[in-house]
Amino acid sequence: MDYQKIIDKYYPEDNALKQLLMTHSRQVADRCLKIAKAHPELRLDAEFLEEAAMLHDIGIFRCDAPGIQCFGTEPYIRHGIIGAEILRQEGWERHALVCERHTGTGLSKWDIEQQQLPLPHKEFMPISLEEQVVCYADKFYSKTRPGSERSVVEAMRSLEKFGWDGVRRFHKWVDLFE
């Protein structure tokens, strides 16, 4: 797979949004590769991790988030399912699953219904180890502060808005991946 070709197709201009996407995605990919190298016992697919990390936010351009140069019409919480639709159209189902399952530490059907989120009423929880690694690595890098890195504690605090189940899941990932 040529992830750069896909990025260039949906982000043809070399503008602030594309630079933000590339910086953030590269940070996430590098952390994923570091985890794969540090934990050979997990037998992670490093090539897939890099591709999925580089594409996990491909759907942001269709969202309304002016603070990160996104001037679309969709609520930002939908960027994962938008990205999944794009990657399915491109023929990359496994990568699409990473897109739709990386928000927070995953979103349950119950969370979606209780919070009345504008998402399909189904489970969006990372299942495979690779999905979990991308989801975990993503929490260390904010698109509102490109180039910076959160500490484990800061990443946990950023998840509190998703509820304590998400914080607990993240803590388990810390134990597994660090």
JSON list of C-alpha atoms in Angstrom, two decimals:
[
{"chain": "A", "resi": 1, "resn": "MET", "atom": "CA", "xyz": [0.00, 0.00, 0.00]},
{"chain": "A", "resi": 2, "resn": "ASP", "atom": "CA", "xyz": [1.17, 3.53, -0.80]},
{"chain": "A", "resi": 3, "resn": "TYR", "atom": "CA", "xyz": [-0.34, 5.58, 2.02]},
{"chain": "A", "resi": 4, "resn": "GLN", "atom": "CA", "xyz": [1.21, 8.79, 0.69]},
{"chain": "A", "resi": 5, "resn": "LYS", "atom": "CA", "xyz": [-0.62, 8.36, -2.62]},
{"chain": "A", "resi": 6, "resn": "ILE", "atom": "CA", "xyz": [-3.92, 8.10, -0.71]},
{"chain": "A", "resi": 7, "resn": "ILE", "atom": "CA", "xyz": [-3.11, 11.16, 1.41]},
{"chain": "A", "resi": 8, "resn": "ASP", "atom": "CA", "xyz": [-2.16, 13.14, -1.70]},
{"chain": "A", "resi": 9, "resn": "LYS", "atom": "CA", "xyz": [-5.42, 12.14, -3.41]},
{"chain": "A", "resi": 10, "resn": "TYR", "atom": "CA", "xyz": [-7.57, 13.59, -0.60]},
{"chain": "A", "resi": 11, "resn": "TYR", "atom": "CA", "xyz": [-5.16, 16.39, 0.37]},
{"chain": "A", "resi": 12, "resn": "PRO", "atom": "CA", "xyz": [-3.85, 17.55, -3.02]},
{"chain": "A", "resi": 13, "resn": "GLU", "atom": "CA", "xyz": [-2.74, 20.99, -1.82]},
{"chain": "A", "resi": 14, "resn": "ASP", "atom": "CA", "xyz": [0.35, 21.46, 0.31]},
{"chain": "A", "resi": 15, "resn": "ASN", "atom": "CA", "xyz": [-1.48, 23.63, 2.83]},
{"chain": "A", "resi": 16, "resn": "ALA", "atom": "CA", "xyz": [-1.66, 24.02, 6.62]},
{"chain": "A", "resi": 17, "resn": "LEU", "atom": "CA", "xyz": [-4.17, 21.18, 7.02]},
{"chain": "A", "resi": 18, "resn": "LYS", "atom": "CA", "xyz": [-2.05, 18.71, 5.07]},
{"chain": "A", "resi": 19, "resn": "GLN", "atom": "CA", "xyz": [1.05, 19.69, 7.03]},
{"chain": "A", "resi": 20, "resn": "LEU", "atom": "CA", "xyz": [-0.84, 19.25, 10.30]},
{"chain": "A", "resi": 21, "resn": "LEU", "atom": "CA", "xyz": [-2.13, 15.84, 9.20]},
{"chain": "A", "resi": 22, "resn": "MET", "atom": "CA", "xyz": [1.33, 14.73, 8.11]},
{"chain": "A", "resi": 23, "resn": "THR", "atom": "CA", "xyz": [3.05, 15.94, 11.30]},
{"chain": "A", "resi": 24, "resn": "HIS", "atom": "CA", "xyz": [0.48, 14.34, 13.60]},
{"chain": "A", "resi": 25, "resn": "SER", "atom": "CA", "xyz": [0.29, 11.09, 11.65]},
{"chain": "A", "resi": 26, "resn": "ARG", "atom": "CA", "xyz": [4.08, 10.76, 11.46]},
{"chain": "A", "resi": 27, "resn": "GLN", "atom": "CA", "xyz": [4.32, 11.22, 15.24]},
{"chain": "A", "resi": 28, "resn": "VAL", "atom": "CA", "xyz": [1.70, 8.51, 15.79]},
{"chain": "A", "resi": 29, "resn": "ALA", "atom": "CA", "xyz": [3.37, 6.19, 13.27]},
{"chain": "A", "resi": 30, "resn": "ASP", "atom": "CA", "xyz": [6.80, 6.64, 14.84]},
{"chain": "A", "resi": 31, "resn": "ARG", "atom": "CA", "xyz": [5.44, 5.80, 18.29]},
{"chain": "A", "resi": 32, "resn": "CYS", "atom": "CA", "xyz": [3.69, 2.71, 16.87]},
{"chain": "A", "resi": 33, "resn": "LEU", "atom": "CA", "xyz": [6.94, 1.55, 15.26]},
{"chain": "A", "resi": 34, "resn": "LYS", "atom": "CA", "xyz": [8.82, 2.15, 18.52]},
{"chain": "A", "resi": 35, "resn": "ILE", "atom": "CA", "xyz": [6.29, -0.01, 20.37]},
{"chain": "A", "resi": 36, "resn": "ALA", "atom": "CA", "xyz": [6.54, -2.77, 17.75]},
{"chain": "A", "resi": 37, "resn": "LYS", "atom": "CA", "xyz": [10.34, -2.77, 18.01]},
{"chain": "A", "resi": 38, "resn": "ALA", "atom": "CA", "xyz": [10.32, -2.76, 21.83]},
{"chain": "A", "resi": 39, "resn": "HIS", "atom": "CA", "xyz": [7.80, -5.62, 22.04]},
{"chain": "A", "resi": 40, "resn": "PRO", "atom": "CA", "xyz": [8.69, -8.38, 19.54]},
{"chain": "A", "resi": 41, "resn": "GLU", "atom": "CA", "xyz": [6.73, -10.78, 21.74]},
{"chain": "A", "resi": 42, "resn": "LEU", "atom": "CA", "xyz": [3.51, -9.06, 20.58]},
{"chain": "A", "resi": 43, "resn": "ARG", "atom": "CA", "xyz": [4.28, -9.93, 16.93]},
{"chain": "A", "resi": 44, "resn": "LEU", "atom": "CA", "xyz": [2.85, -6.67, 15.67]},
{"chain": "A", "resi": 45, "resn": "ASP", "atom": "CA", "xyz": [2.63, -6.05, 11.94]},
{"chain": "A", "resi": 46, "resn": "ALA", "atom": "CA", "xyz": [4.95, -3.02, 11.74]},
{"chain": "A", "resi": 47, "resn": "GLU", "atom": "CA", "xyz": [4.20, -2.28, 8.08]},
{"chain": "A", "resi": 48, "resn": "PHE", "atom": "CA", "xyz": [0.48, -2.22, 8.74]},
{"chain": "A", "resi": 49, "resn": "LEU", "atom": "CA", "xyz": [1.01, -0.11, 11.88]},
{"chain": "A", "resi": 50, "resn": "GLU", "atom": "CA", "xyz": [2.83, 2.56, 9.90]},
{"chain": "A", "resi": 51, "resn": "GLU", "atom": "CA", "xyz": [0.22, 2.60, 7.12]},
{"chain": "A", "resi": 52, "resn": "ALA", "atom": "CA", "xyz": [-2.73, 2.68, 9.53]},
{"chain": "A", "resi": 53, "resn": "ALA", "atom": "CA", "xyz": [-1.15, 5.37, 11.70]},
{"chain": "A", "resi": 54, "resn": "MET", "atom": "CA", "xyz": [-0.47, 7.55, 8.66]},
{"chain": "A", "resi": 55, "resn": "LEU", "atom": "CA", "xyz": [-4.12, 7.16, 7.53]},
{"chain": "A", "resi": 56, "resn": "HIS", "atom": "CA", "xyz": [-6.05, 7.08, 10.81]},
{"chain": "A", "resi": 57, "resn": "ASP", "atom": "CA", "xyz": [-7.15, 10.75, 10.50]},
{"chain": "A", "resi": 58, "resn": "ILE", "atom": "CA", "xyz": [-7.65, 10.85, 6.71]},
{"chain": "A", "resi": 59, "resn": "GLY", "atom": "CA", "xyz": [-11.29, 11.98, 7.23]},
{"chain": "A", "resi": 60, "resn": "ILE", "atom": "CA", "xyz": [-10.61, 15.23, 9.10]},
{"chain": "A", "resi": 61, "resn": "PHE", "atom": "CA", "xyz": [-10.89, 17.45, 5.99]},
{"chain": "A", "resi": 62, "resn": "ARG", "atom": "CA", "xyz": [-14.64, 16.86, 5.84]},
{"chain": "A", "resi": 63, "resn": "CYS", "atom": "CA", "xyz": [-15.12, 18.06, 9.43]},
{"chain": "A", "resi": 64, "resn": "ASP", "atom": "CA", "xyz": [-15.86, 21.45, 10.94]},
{"chain": "A", "resi": 65, "resn": "ALA", "atom": "CA", "xyz": [-12.88, 22.15, 13.20]},
{"chain": "A", "resi": 66, "resn": "PRO", "atom": "CA", "xyz": [-11.48, 25.55, 12.23]},
{"chain": "A", "resi": 67, "resn": "GLY", "atom": "CA", "xyz": [-8.93, 25.46, 15.07]},
{"chain": "A", "resi": 68, "resn": "ILE", "atom": "CA", "xyz": [-7.07, 22.76, 13.14]},
{"chain": "A", "resi": 69, "resn": "GLN", "atom": "CA", "xyz": [-7.75, 24.13, 9.65]},
{"chain": "A", "resi": 70, "resn": "CYS", "atom": "CA", "xyz": [-10.72, 21.81, 8.94]},
{"chain": "A", "resi": 71, "resn": "PHE", "atom": "CA", "xyz": [-13.51, 23.68, 7.17]},
{"chain": "A", "resi": 72, "resn": "GLY", "atom": "CA", "xyz": [-15.92, 20.88, 6.29]},
{"chain": "A", "resi": 73, "resn": "THR", "atom": "CA", "xyz": [-19.49, 20.43, 7.46]},
{"chain": "A", "resi": 74, "resn": "GLU", "atom": "CA", "xyz": [-19.40, 17.27, 9.58]},
{"chain": "A", "resi": 75, "resn": "PRO", "atom": "CA", "xyz": [-18.98, 17.20, 13.38]},
{"chain": "A", "resi": 76, "resn": "TYR", "atom": "CA", "xyz": [-15.36, 16.35, 14.24]},
{"chain": "A", "resi": 77, "resn": "ILE", "atom": "CA", "xyz": [-16.39, 13.21, 16.18]},
{"chain": "A", "resi": 78, "resn": "ARG", "atom": "CA", "xyz": [-17.30, 11.70, 12.79]},
{"chain": "A", "resi": 79, "resn": "HIS", "atom": "CA", "xyz": [-13.79, 11.98, 11.31]},
{"chain": "A", "resi": 80, "resn": "GLY", "atom": "CA", "xyz": [-13.07, 8.31, 12.09]},
{"chain": "A", "resi": 81, "resn": "ILE", "atom": "CA", "xyz": [-16.10, 6.93, 10.31]},
{"chain": "A", "resi": 82, "resn": "ILE", "atom": "CA", "xyz": [-15.55, 9.35, 7.42]},
{"chain": "A", "resi": 83, "resn": "GLY", "atom": "CA", "xyz": [-11.98, 8.09, 7.15]},
{"chain": "A", "resi": 84, "resn": "ALA", "atom": "CA", "xyz": [-13.24, 4.51, 7.27]},
{"chain": "A", "resi": 85, "resn": "GLU", "atom": "CA", "xyz": [-15.63, 5.22, 4.38]},
{"chain": "A", "resi": 86, "resn": "ILE", "atom": "CA", "xyz": [-12.77, 6.70, 2.35]},
{"chain": "A", "resi": 87, "resn": "LEU", "atom": "CA", "xyz": [-10.47, 3.75, 2.98]},
{"chain": "A", "resi": 88, "resn": "ARG", "atom": "CA", "xyz": [-13.20, 1.22, 2.22]},
{"chain": "A", "resi": 89, "resn": "GLN", "atom": "CA", "xyz": [-13.76, 2.95, -1.12]},
{"chain": "A", "resi": 90, "resn": "GLU", "atom": "CA", "xyz": [-10.02, 2.61, -1.72]},
{"chain": "A", "resi": 91, "resn": "GLY", "atom": "CA", "xyz": [-10.21, -1.11, -0.89]},
{"chain": "A", "resi": 92, "resn": "TRP", "atom": "CA", "xyz": [-8.44, -1.05, 2.49]},
{"chain": "A", "resi": 93, "resn": "GLU", "atom": "CA", "xyz": [-10.87, -2.60, 5.00]},
{"chain": "A", "resi": 94, "resn": "ARG", "atom": "CA", "xyz": [-8.32, -3.41, 7.71]},
{"chain": "A", "resi": 95, "resn": "HIS", "atom": "CA", "xyz": [-7.08, 0.19, 7.67]},
{"chain": "A", "resi": 96, "resn": "ALA", "atom": "CA", "xyz": [-10.68, 1.45, 7.71]},
{"chain": "A", "resi": 97, "resn": "LEU", "atom": "CA", "xyz": [-11.27, -0.37, 10.99]},
{"chain": "A", "resi": 98, "resn": "VAL", "atom": "CA", "xyz": [-8.43, 1.57, 12.60]},
{"chain": "A", "resi": 99, "resn": "CYS", "atom": "CA", "xyz": [-10.02, 4.85, 11.45]},
{"chain": "A", "resi": 100, "resn": "GLU", "atom": "CA", "xyz": [-13.41, 4.11, 12.93]},
{"chain": "A", "resi": 101, "resn": "ARG", "atom": "CA", "xyz": [-12.10, 2.61, 16.19]},
{"chain": "A", "resi": 102, "resn": "HIS", "atom": "CA", "xyz": [-9.45, 5.14, 17.29]},
{"chain": "A", "resi": 103, "resn": "THR", "atom": "CA", "xyz": [-11.59, 7.88, 18.88]},
{"chain": "A", "resi": 104, "resn": "GLY", "atom": "CA", "xyz": [-10.82, 8.16, 22.59]},
{"chain": "A", "resi": 105, "resn": "THR", "atom": "CA", "xyz": [-9.94, 4.61, 23.53]},
{"chain": "A", "resi": 106, "resn": "GLY", "atom": "CA", "xyz": [-12.82, 3.42, 21.41]},
{"chain": "A", "resi": 107, "resn": "LEU", "atom": "CA", "xyz": [-16.52, 4.19, 21.69]},
{"chain": "A", "resi": 108, "resn": "SER", "atom": "CA", "xyz": [-19.12, 1.69, 22.82]},
{"chain": "A", "resi": 109, "resn": "LYS", "atom": "CA", "xyz": [-22.65, 1.57, 21.47]},
{"chain": "A", "resi": 110, "resn": "TRP", "atom": "CA", "xyz": [-23.83, 2.47, 24.97]},
{"chain": "A", "resi": 111, "resn": "ASP", "atom": "CA", "xyz": [-21.58, 5.57, 25.06]},
{"chain": "A", "resi": 112, "resn": "ILE", "atom": "CA", "xyz": [-22.83, 6.67, 21.65]},
{"chain": "A", "resi": 113, "resn": "GLU", "atom": "CA", "xyz": [-26.47, 6.27, 22.66]},
{"chain": "A", "resi": 114, "resn": "GLN", "atom": "CA", "xyz": [-26.11, 7.83, 26.13]},
{"chain": "A", "resi": 115, "resn": "GLN", "atom": "CA", "xyz": [-24.18, 10.84, 24.85]},
{"chain": "A", "resi": 116, "resn": "GLN", "atom": "CA", "xyz": [-26.37, 11.09, 21.74]},
{"chain": "A", "resi": 117, "resn": "LEU", "atom": "CA", "xyz": [-23.29, 11.24, 19.55]},
{"chain": "A", "resi": 118, "resn": "PRO", "atom": "CA", "xyz": [-23.86, 11.72, 15.80]},
{"chain": "A", "resi": 119, "resn": "LEU", "atom": "CA", "xyz": [-22.51, 8.25, 15.04]},
{"chain": "A", "resi": 120, "resn": "PRO", "atom": "CA", "xyz": [-24.10, 4.94, 14.06]},
{"chain": "A", "resi": 121, "resn": "HIS", "atom": "CA", "xyz": [-25.35, 3.06, 17.11]},
{"chain": "A", "resi": 122, "resn": "LYS", "atom": "CA", "xyz": [-22.76, 0.29, 17.15]},
{"chain": "A", "resi": 123, "resn": "GLU", "atom": "CA", "xyz": [-19.46, -0.64, 18.76]},
{"chain": "A", "resi": 124, "resn": "PHE", "atom": "CA", "xyz": [-16.34, 1.26, 17.70]},
{"chain": "A", "resi": 125, "resn": "MET", "atom": "CA", "xyz": [-13.81, -0.39, 20.01]},
{"chain": "A", "resi": 126, "resn": "PRO", "atom": "CA", "xyz": [-10.26, -1.27, 18.89]},
{"chain": "A", "resi": 127, "resn": "ILE", "atom": "CA", "xyz": [-10.00, -5.06, 18.71]},
{"chain": "A", "resi": 128, "resn": "SER", "atom": "CA", "xyz": [-6.74, -6.18, 17.13]},
{"chain": "A", "resi": 129, "resn": "LEU", "atom": "CA", "xyz": [-3.45, -5.37, 18.85]},
{"chain": "A", "resi": 130, "resn": "GLU", "atom": "CA", "xyz": [-2.54, -3.12, 15.93]},
{"chain": "A", "resi": 131, "resn": "GLU", "atom": "CA", "xyz": [-5.81, -1.18, 16.30]},
{"chain": "A", "resi": 132, "resn": "GLN", "atom": "CA", "xyz": [-5.07, -0.79, 20.00]},
{"chain": "A", "resi": 133, "resn": "VAL", "atom": "CA", "xyz": [-1.50, 0.39, 19.38]},
{"chain": "A", "resi": 134, "resn": "VAL", "atom": "CA", "xyz": [-2.59, 3.10, 16.91]},
{"chain": "A", "resi": 135, "resn": "CYS", "atom": "CA", "xyz": [-5.37, 4.20, 19.25]},
{"chain": "A", "resi": 136, "resn": "TYR", "atom": "CA", "xyz": [-2.93, 4.31, 22.17]},
{"chain": "A", "resi": 137, "resn": "ALA", "atom": "CA", "xyz": [-0.16, 6.14, 20.28]},
{"chain": "A", "resi": 138, "resn": "ASP", "atom": "CA", "xyz": [-2.65, 8.73, 19.00]},
{"chain": "A", "resi": 139, "resn": "LYS", "atom": "CA", "xyz": [-3.41, 9.87, 22.54]},
{"chain": "A", "resi": 140, "resn": "PHE", "atom": "CA", "xyz": [0.09, 11.32, 22.96]},
{"chain": "A", "resi": 141, "resn": "TYR", "atom": "CA", "xyz": [-0.25, 13.85, 20.12]},
{"chain": "A", "resi": 142, "resn": "SER", "atom": "CA", "xyz": [-2.78, 16.63, 19.79]},
{"chain": "A", "resi": 143, "resn": "LYS", "atom": "CA", "xyz": [-3.48, 18.25, 16.45]},
{"chain": "A", "resi": 144, "resn": "THR", "atom": "CA", "xyz": [-4.05, 21.54, 18.30]},
{"chain": "A", "resi": 145, "resn": "ARG", "atom": "CA", "xyz": [-0.40, 21.48, 19.46]},
{"chain": "A", "resi": 146, "resn": "PRO", "atom": "CA", "xyz": [1.47, 19.98, 16.49]},
{"chain": "A", "resi": 147, "resn": "GLY", "atom": "CA", "xyz": [4.95, 18.70, 17.21]},
{"chain": "A", "resi": 148, "resn": "SER", "atom": "CA", "xyz": [4.42, 18.42, 20.96]},
{"chain": "A", "resi": 149, "resn": "GLU", "atom": "CA", "xyz": [4.07, 15.21, 22.93]},
{"chain": "A", "resi": 150, "resn": "ARG", "atom": "CA", "xyz": [1.91, 14.51, 25.98]},
{"chain": "A", "resi": 151, "resn": "SER", "atom": "CA", "xyz": [3.18, 12.57, 28.96]},
{"chain": "A", "resi": 152, "resn": "VAL", "atom": "CA", "xyz": [1.32, 9.44, 30.05]},
{"chain": "A", "resi": 153, "resn": "VAL", "atom": "CA", "xyz": [-0.41, 11.48, 32.78]},
{"chain": "A", "resi": 154, "resn": "GLU", "atom": "CA", "xyz": [-1.40, 14.23, 30.34]},
{"chain": "A", "resi": 155, "resn": "ALA", "atom": "CA", "xyz": [-2.73, 11.64, 27.88]},
{"chain": "A", "resi": 156, "resn": "MET", "atom": "CA", "xyz": [-4.80, 10.03, 30.66]},
{"chain": "A", "resi": 157, "resn": "ARG", "atom": "CA", "xyz": [-6.21, 13.43, 31.65]},
{"chain": "A", "resi": 158, "resn": "SER", "atom": "CA", "xyz": [-7.20, 14.11, 28.04]},
{"chain": "A", "resi": 159, "resn": "LEU", "atom": "CA", "xyz": [-9.29, 10.92, 28.14]},
{"chain": "A", "resi": 160, "resn": "GLU", "atom": "CA", "xyz": [-11.30, 11.78, 31.24]},
{"chain": "A", "resi": 161, "resn": "LYS", "atom": "CA", "xyz": [-13.97, 13.44, 29.06]},
{"chain": "A", "resi": 162, "resn": "PHE", "atom": "CA", "xyz": [-14.64, 10.00, 27.54]},
{"chain": "A", "resi": 163, "resn": "GLY", "atom": "CA", "xyz": [-15.28, 8.47, 30.99]},
{"chain": "A", "resi": 164, "resn": "TRP", "atom": "CA", "xyz": [-13.35, 6.29, 33.38]},
{"chain": "A", "resi": 165, "resn": "ASP", "atom": "CA", "xyz": [-13.67, 3.17, 31.23]},
{"chain": "A", "resi": 166, "resn": "GLY", "atom": "CA", "xyz": [-11.47, 4.88, 28.64]},
{"chain": "A", "resi": 167, "resn": "VAL", "atom": "CA", "xyz": [-8.91, 5.89, 31.26]},
{"chain": "A", "resi": 168, "resn": "ARG", "atom": "CA", "xyz": [-8.80, 2.30, 32.55]},
{"chain": "A", "resi": 169, "resn": "ARG", "atom": "CA", "xyz": [-8.33, 0.95, 29.01]},
{"chain": "A", "resi": 170, "resn": "PHE", "atom": "CA", "xyz": [-5.52, 3.42, 28.42]},
{"chain": "A", "resi": 171, "resn": "HIS", "atom": "CA", "xyz": [-3.85, 2.42, 31.71]},
{"chain": "A", "resi": 172, "resn": "LYS", "atom": "CA", "xyz": [-3.91, -1.24, 30.59]},
{"chain": "A", "resi": 173, "resn": "TRP", "atom": "CA", "xyz": [-2.26, -0.18, 27.32]},
{"chain": "A", "resi": 174, "resn": "VAL", "atom": "CA", "xyz": [0.43, 1.68, 29.25]},
{"chain": "A", "resi": 175, "resn": "ASP", "atom": "CA", "xyz": [1.22, -1.59, 31.06]},
{"chain": "A", "resi": 176, "resn": "LEU", "atom": "CA", "xyz": [1.21, -3.56, 27.80]},
{"chain": "A", "resi": 177, "resn": "PHE", "atom": "CA", "xyz": [3.03, -1.18, 25.44]},
{"chain": "A", "resi": 178, "resn": "GLU", "atom": "CA", "xyz": [5.49, 0.77, 27.59]}
]
